[in-house]
Amino acid sequence: MSLPINKGLDLTPAQWIAAWAGFFLSAGLAHVLVALGYLSRNWAIIPVIIGFGAPPAIVGWLKSRKQGRS
């Protein structure tokens, strides 16, 4: 039995677009929050990680719900 290596995320194109849009929006938000002093630089990565991970999960969940109804 072998394990698949070097296999990236198995995302659809819509999920990749959502991931990158979420990444850039959350990075901008984190930058503004750090610049205004509401967020420390050490914690600024947390919104970026959430912004990159949550949108593809939501798109995948909506897609699975849509396929389940048909």
XYZ file of N, CA, C and O in Angstrom:
280
model
N 0.853 -1.177 0.000
C 0.000 0.000 0.000
C 0.898 1.239 0.000
O 1.798 1.371 0.813
N 0.644 2.133 -0.903
C 1.448 3.343 -0.965
C 0.559 4.556 -0.720
O -0.626 4.555 -1.064
N 1.148 5.560 -0.149
C 0.432 6.802 0.100
C 0.725 7.791 -1.016
O 1.864 7.898 -1.462
N -0.291 8.505 -1.482
C -0.038 9.503 -2.522
C 0.719 10.692 -1.939
O 0.304 11.278 -0.946
N 1.848 11.008 -2.535
C 2.613 12.159 -2.074
C 2.586 13.226 -3.162
O 2.292 12.950 -4.321
N 2.876 14.418 -2.746
C 2.878 15.574 -3.649
C 1.530 15.767 -4.332
O 1.455 16.206 -5.473
N 0.473 15.408 -3.645
C -0.870 15.626 -4.170
C -1.431 16.834 -3.434
O -1.644 16.785 -2.232
N -1.649 17.908 -4.133
C -2.140 19.131 -3.513
C -3.604 19.018 -3.130
O -4.192 17.939 -3.125
N -4.165 20.141 -2.812
C -5.578 20.180 -2.472
C -6.417 19.790 -3.683
O -6.110 20.179 -4.811
N -7.450 19.042 -3.448
C -8.335 18.613 -4.525
C -9.516 19.576 -4.574
O -10.613 19.263 -4.112
N -9.272 20.760 -5.121
C -10.297 21.793 -5.176
C -10.736 22.022 -6.618
O -9.966 21.859 -7.553
N -11.992 22.424 -6.767
C -12.502 22.786 -8.078
C -12.000 24.189 -8.428
O -11.541 24.926 -7.545
N -12.095 24.581 -9.685
C -11.671 25.946 -10.042
C -12.434 27.030 -9.274
O -11.847 28.050 -8.892
N -13.717 26.814 -9.029
C -14.495 27.802 -8.263
C -13.968 27.918 -6.836
O -13.923 29.014 -6.266
N -13.541 26.809 -6.262
C -12.995 26.846 -4.907
C -11.642 27.548 -4.880
O -11.339 28.259 -3.924
N -10.816 27.369 -5.911
C -9.531 28.068 -5.969
C -9.749 29.572 -6.097
O -9.041 30.364 -5.478
N -10.704 29.973 -6.909
C -11.000 31.400 -7.065
C -11.475 31.978 -5.737
O -11.049 33.066 -5.331
N -12.349 31.246 -5.039
C -12.822 31.700 -3.731
C -11.668 31.778 -2.736
O -11.603 32.706 -1.917
N -10.748 30.818 -2.798
C -9.610 30.817 -1.879
C -8.723 32.033 -2.108
O -8.320 32.704 -1.142
N -8.408 32.326 -3.352
C -7.533 33.463 -3.619
C -8.225 34.789 -3.349
O -7.600 35.731 -2.856
N -9.516 34.882 -3.648
C -10.245 36.113 -3.325
C -10.288 36.317 -1.813
O -10.060 37.429 -1.312
N -10.568 35.261 -1.078
C -10.577 35.353 0.374
C -9.211 35.687 0.933
O -9.086 36.435 1.910
N -8.170 35.129 0.328
C -6.801 35.412 0.770
C -6.480 36.893 0.630
O -5.997 37.532 1.568
N -6.738 37.459 -0.546
C -6.388 38.856 -0.768
C -7.241 39.797 0.072
O -6.750 40.791 0.615
N -8.528 39.492 0.217
C -9.375 40.349 1.039
C -8.975 40.286 2.511
O -8.908 41.311 3.185
N -8.695 39.093 3.004
C -8.324 38.979 4.413
C -6.926 39.537 4.667
O -6.663 40.074 5.748
N -6.023 39.428 3.693
C -4.698 40.030 3.851
C -4.813 41.554 3.913
O -4.126 42.200 4.709
N -5.677 42.108 3.094
C -5.911 43.553 3.146
C -6.521 43.979 4.467
O -6.119 44.994 5.057
N -7.482 43.200 4.950
C -8.092 43.496 6.235
C -7.067 43.396 7.365
O -7.015 44.269 8.240
N -6.251 42.364 7.342
C -5.226 42.209 8.369
C -4.232 43.363 8.324
O -3.804 43.876 9.368
N -3.869 43.786 7.129
C -2.943 44.914 6.991
C -3.531 46.187 7.601
O -2.845 46.918 8.323
N -4.791 46.446 7.310
C -5.445 47.644 7.854
C -5.535 47.562 9.376
O -5.263 48.539 10.080
N -5.907 46.379 9.897
C -6.024 46.231 11.346
C -4.680 46.382 12.044
O -4.601 46.965 13.132
N -3.609 45.899 11.432
C -2.279 46.068 12.013
C -1.857 47.531 11.928
O -1.306 48.087 12.885
N -2.132 48.185 10.817
C -1.747 49.587 10.647
C -2.470 50.498 11.642
O -1.896 51.483 12.123
N -3.715 50.158 11.952
C -4.476 50.970 12.897
C -4.204 50.590 14.348
O -4.689 51.259 15.262
N -3.492 49.511 14.564
C -3.138 49.118 15.920
C -4.157 48.227 16.605
O -4.059 47.985 17.803
N -5.147 47.727 15.868
C -6.164 46.862 16.466
C -5.723 45.402 16.538
O -6.344 44.606 17.219
N -4.669 45.059 15.819
C -4.200 43.683 15.743
C -2.674 43.690 15.739
O -2.068 44.503 15.043
N -2.078 42.801 16.522
C -0.622 42.741 16.520
C -0.141 41.986 15.281
O -0.884 41.204 14.684
N 1.117 42.219 14.915
C 1.661 41.559 13.730
C 1.714 40.049 13.904
O 1.614 39.312 12.932
N 1.885 39.581 15.123
C 1.944 38.142 15.367
C 0.608 37.461 15.088
O 0.580 36.294 14.706
N -0.486 38.150 15.323
C -1.819 37.561 15.138
C -2.415 37.863 13.771
O -3.510 37.392 13.452
N -1.730 38.606 12.939
C -2.274 38.997 11.635
C -2.421 37.809 10.684
O -3.225 37.852 9.759
N -1.679 36.737 10.914
C -1.766 35.582 10.020
C -3.078 34.817 10.210
O -3.551 34.143 9.286
N -3.690 34.932 11.374
C -4.920 34.180 11.657
C -6.054 34.565 10.696
O -6.667 33.682 10.091
N -6.375 35.857 10.516
C -7.429 36.171 9.536
C -7.068 35.760 8.104
O -7.940 35.398 7.319
N -5.772 35.785 7.779
C -5.354 35.392 6.432
C -5.586 33.900 6.224
O -6.084 33.478 5.175
N -5.248 33.097 7.217
C -5.482 31.649 7.109
C -6.968 31.353 7.012
O -7.403 30.531 6.190
N -7.768 32.018 7.832
C -9.218 31.817 7.777
C -9.761 32.282 6.434
O -10.617 31.618 5.836
N -9.263 33.411 5.936
C -9.727 33.924 4.645
C -9.358 33.021 3.485
O -10.063 32.972 2.477
N -8.257 32.296 3.603
C -7.860 31.367 2.542
C -8.602 30.040 2.652
O -8.879 29.398 1.647
N -8.955 29.621 3.857
C -9.554 28.302 4.045
C -11.063 28.258 4.054
O -11.667 27.290 3.594
N -11.700 29.290 4.578
C -13.158 29.257 4.727
C -13.921 29.356 3.396
O -14.865 28.587 3.195
N -13.581 30.277 2.487
C -14.364 30.371 1.252
C -14.412 29.091 0.415
O -15.491 28.710 -0.053
N -13.303 28.356 0.224
C -13.421 27.109 -0.538
C -14.298 26.078 0.177
O -15.010 25.314 -0.464
N -14.229 26.066 1.503
C -15.080 25.143 2.251
C -16.550 25.488 2.069
O -17.394 24.598 1.895
N -16.867 26.768 2.066
C -18.253 27.196 1.869
C -18.719 26.874 0.459
O -19.837 26.386 0.259
N -17.872 27.133 -0.536
C -18.240 26.820 -1.930
C -18.459 25.316 -2.094
O -19.417 24.892 -2.732
N -17.587 24.512 -1.520
C -17.757 23.060 -1.595
C -19.007 22.591 -0.886
O -19.719 21.703 -1.368
N -19.312 23.188 0.255
C -20.521 22.827 0.995
C -21.770 23.198 0.198
O -22.713 22.406 0.103
N -21.777 24.395 -0.407
C -22.924 24.800 -1.218
C -23.086 23.903 -2.439
O -24.206 23.565 -2.833
N -21.962 23.508 -3.034
C -22.016 22.617 -4.194
C -22.580 21.254 -3.805
O -23.393 20.678 -4.532
N -22.165 20.732 -2.654
C -22.672 19.428 -2.218
C -24.152 19.500 -1.873
O -24.898 18.556 -2.124
N -24.592 20.613 -1.307
C -26.023 20.781 -1.013
C -26.830 20.844 -2.295
O -27.916 20.304 -2.393
N -26.287 21.548 -3.299
C -26.983 21.691 -4.583
C -27.093 20.333 -5.274
O -28.123 20.019 -5.860
N -26.034 19.528 -5.222
C -26.078 18.206 -5.859
C -26.998 17.263 -5.103
O -27.594 16.382 -5.702
N -27.133 17.440 -3.811
C -27.999 16.584 -3.013
C -29.468 16.795 -3.289
O -30.278 15.883 -3.174
N -29.854 17.995 -3.685
C -31.268 18.305 -3.951
C -31.728 17.767 -5.292
O -32.882 17.474 -5.473
N -30.824 17.691 -6.244
C -31.224 17.286 -7.614
C -31.672 15.859 -7.654
O -31.171 14.971 -7.096
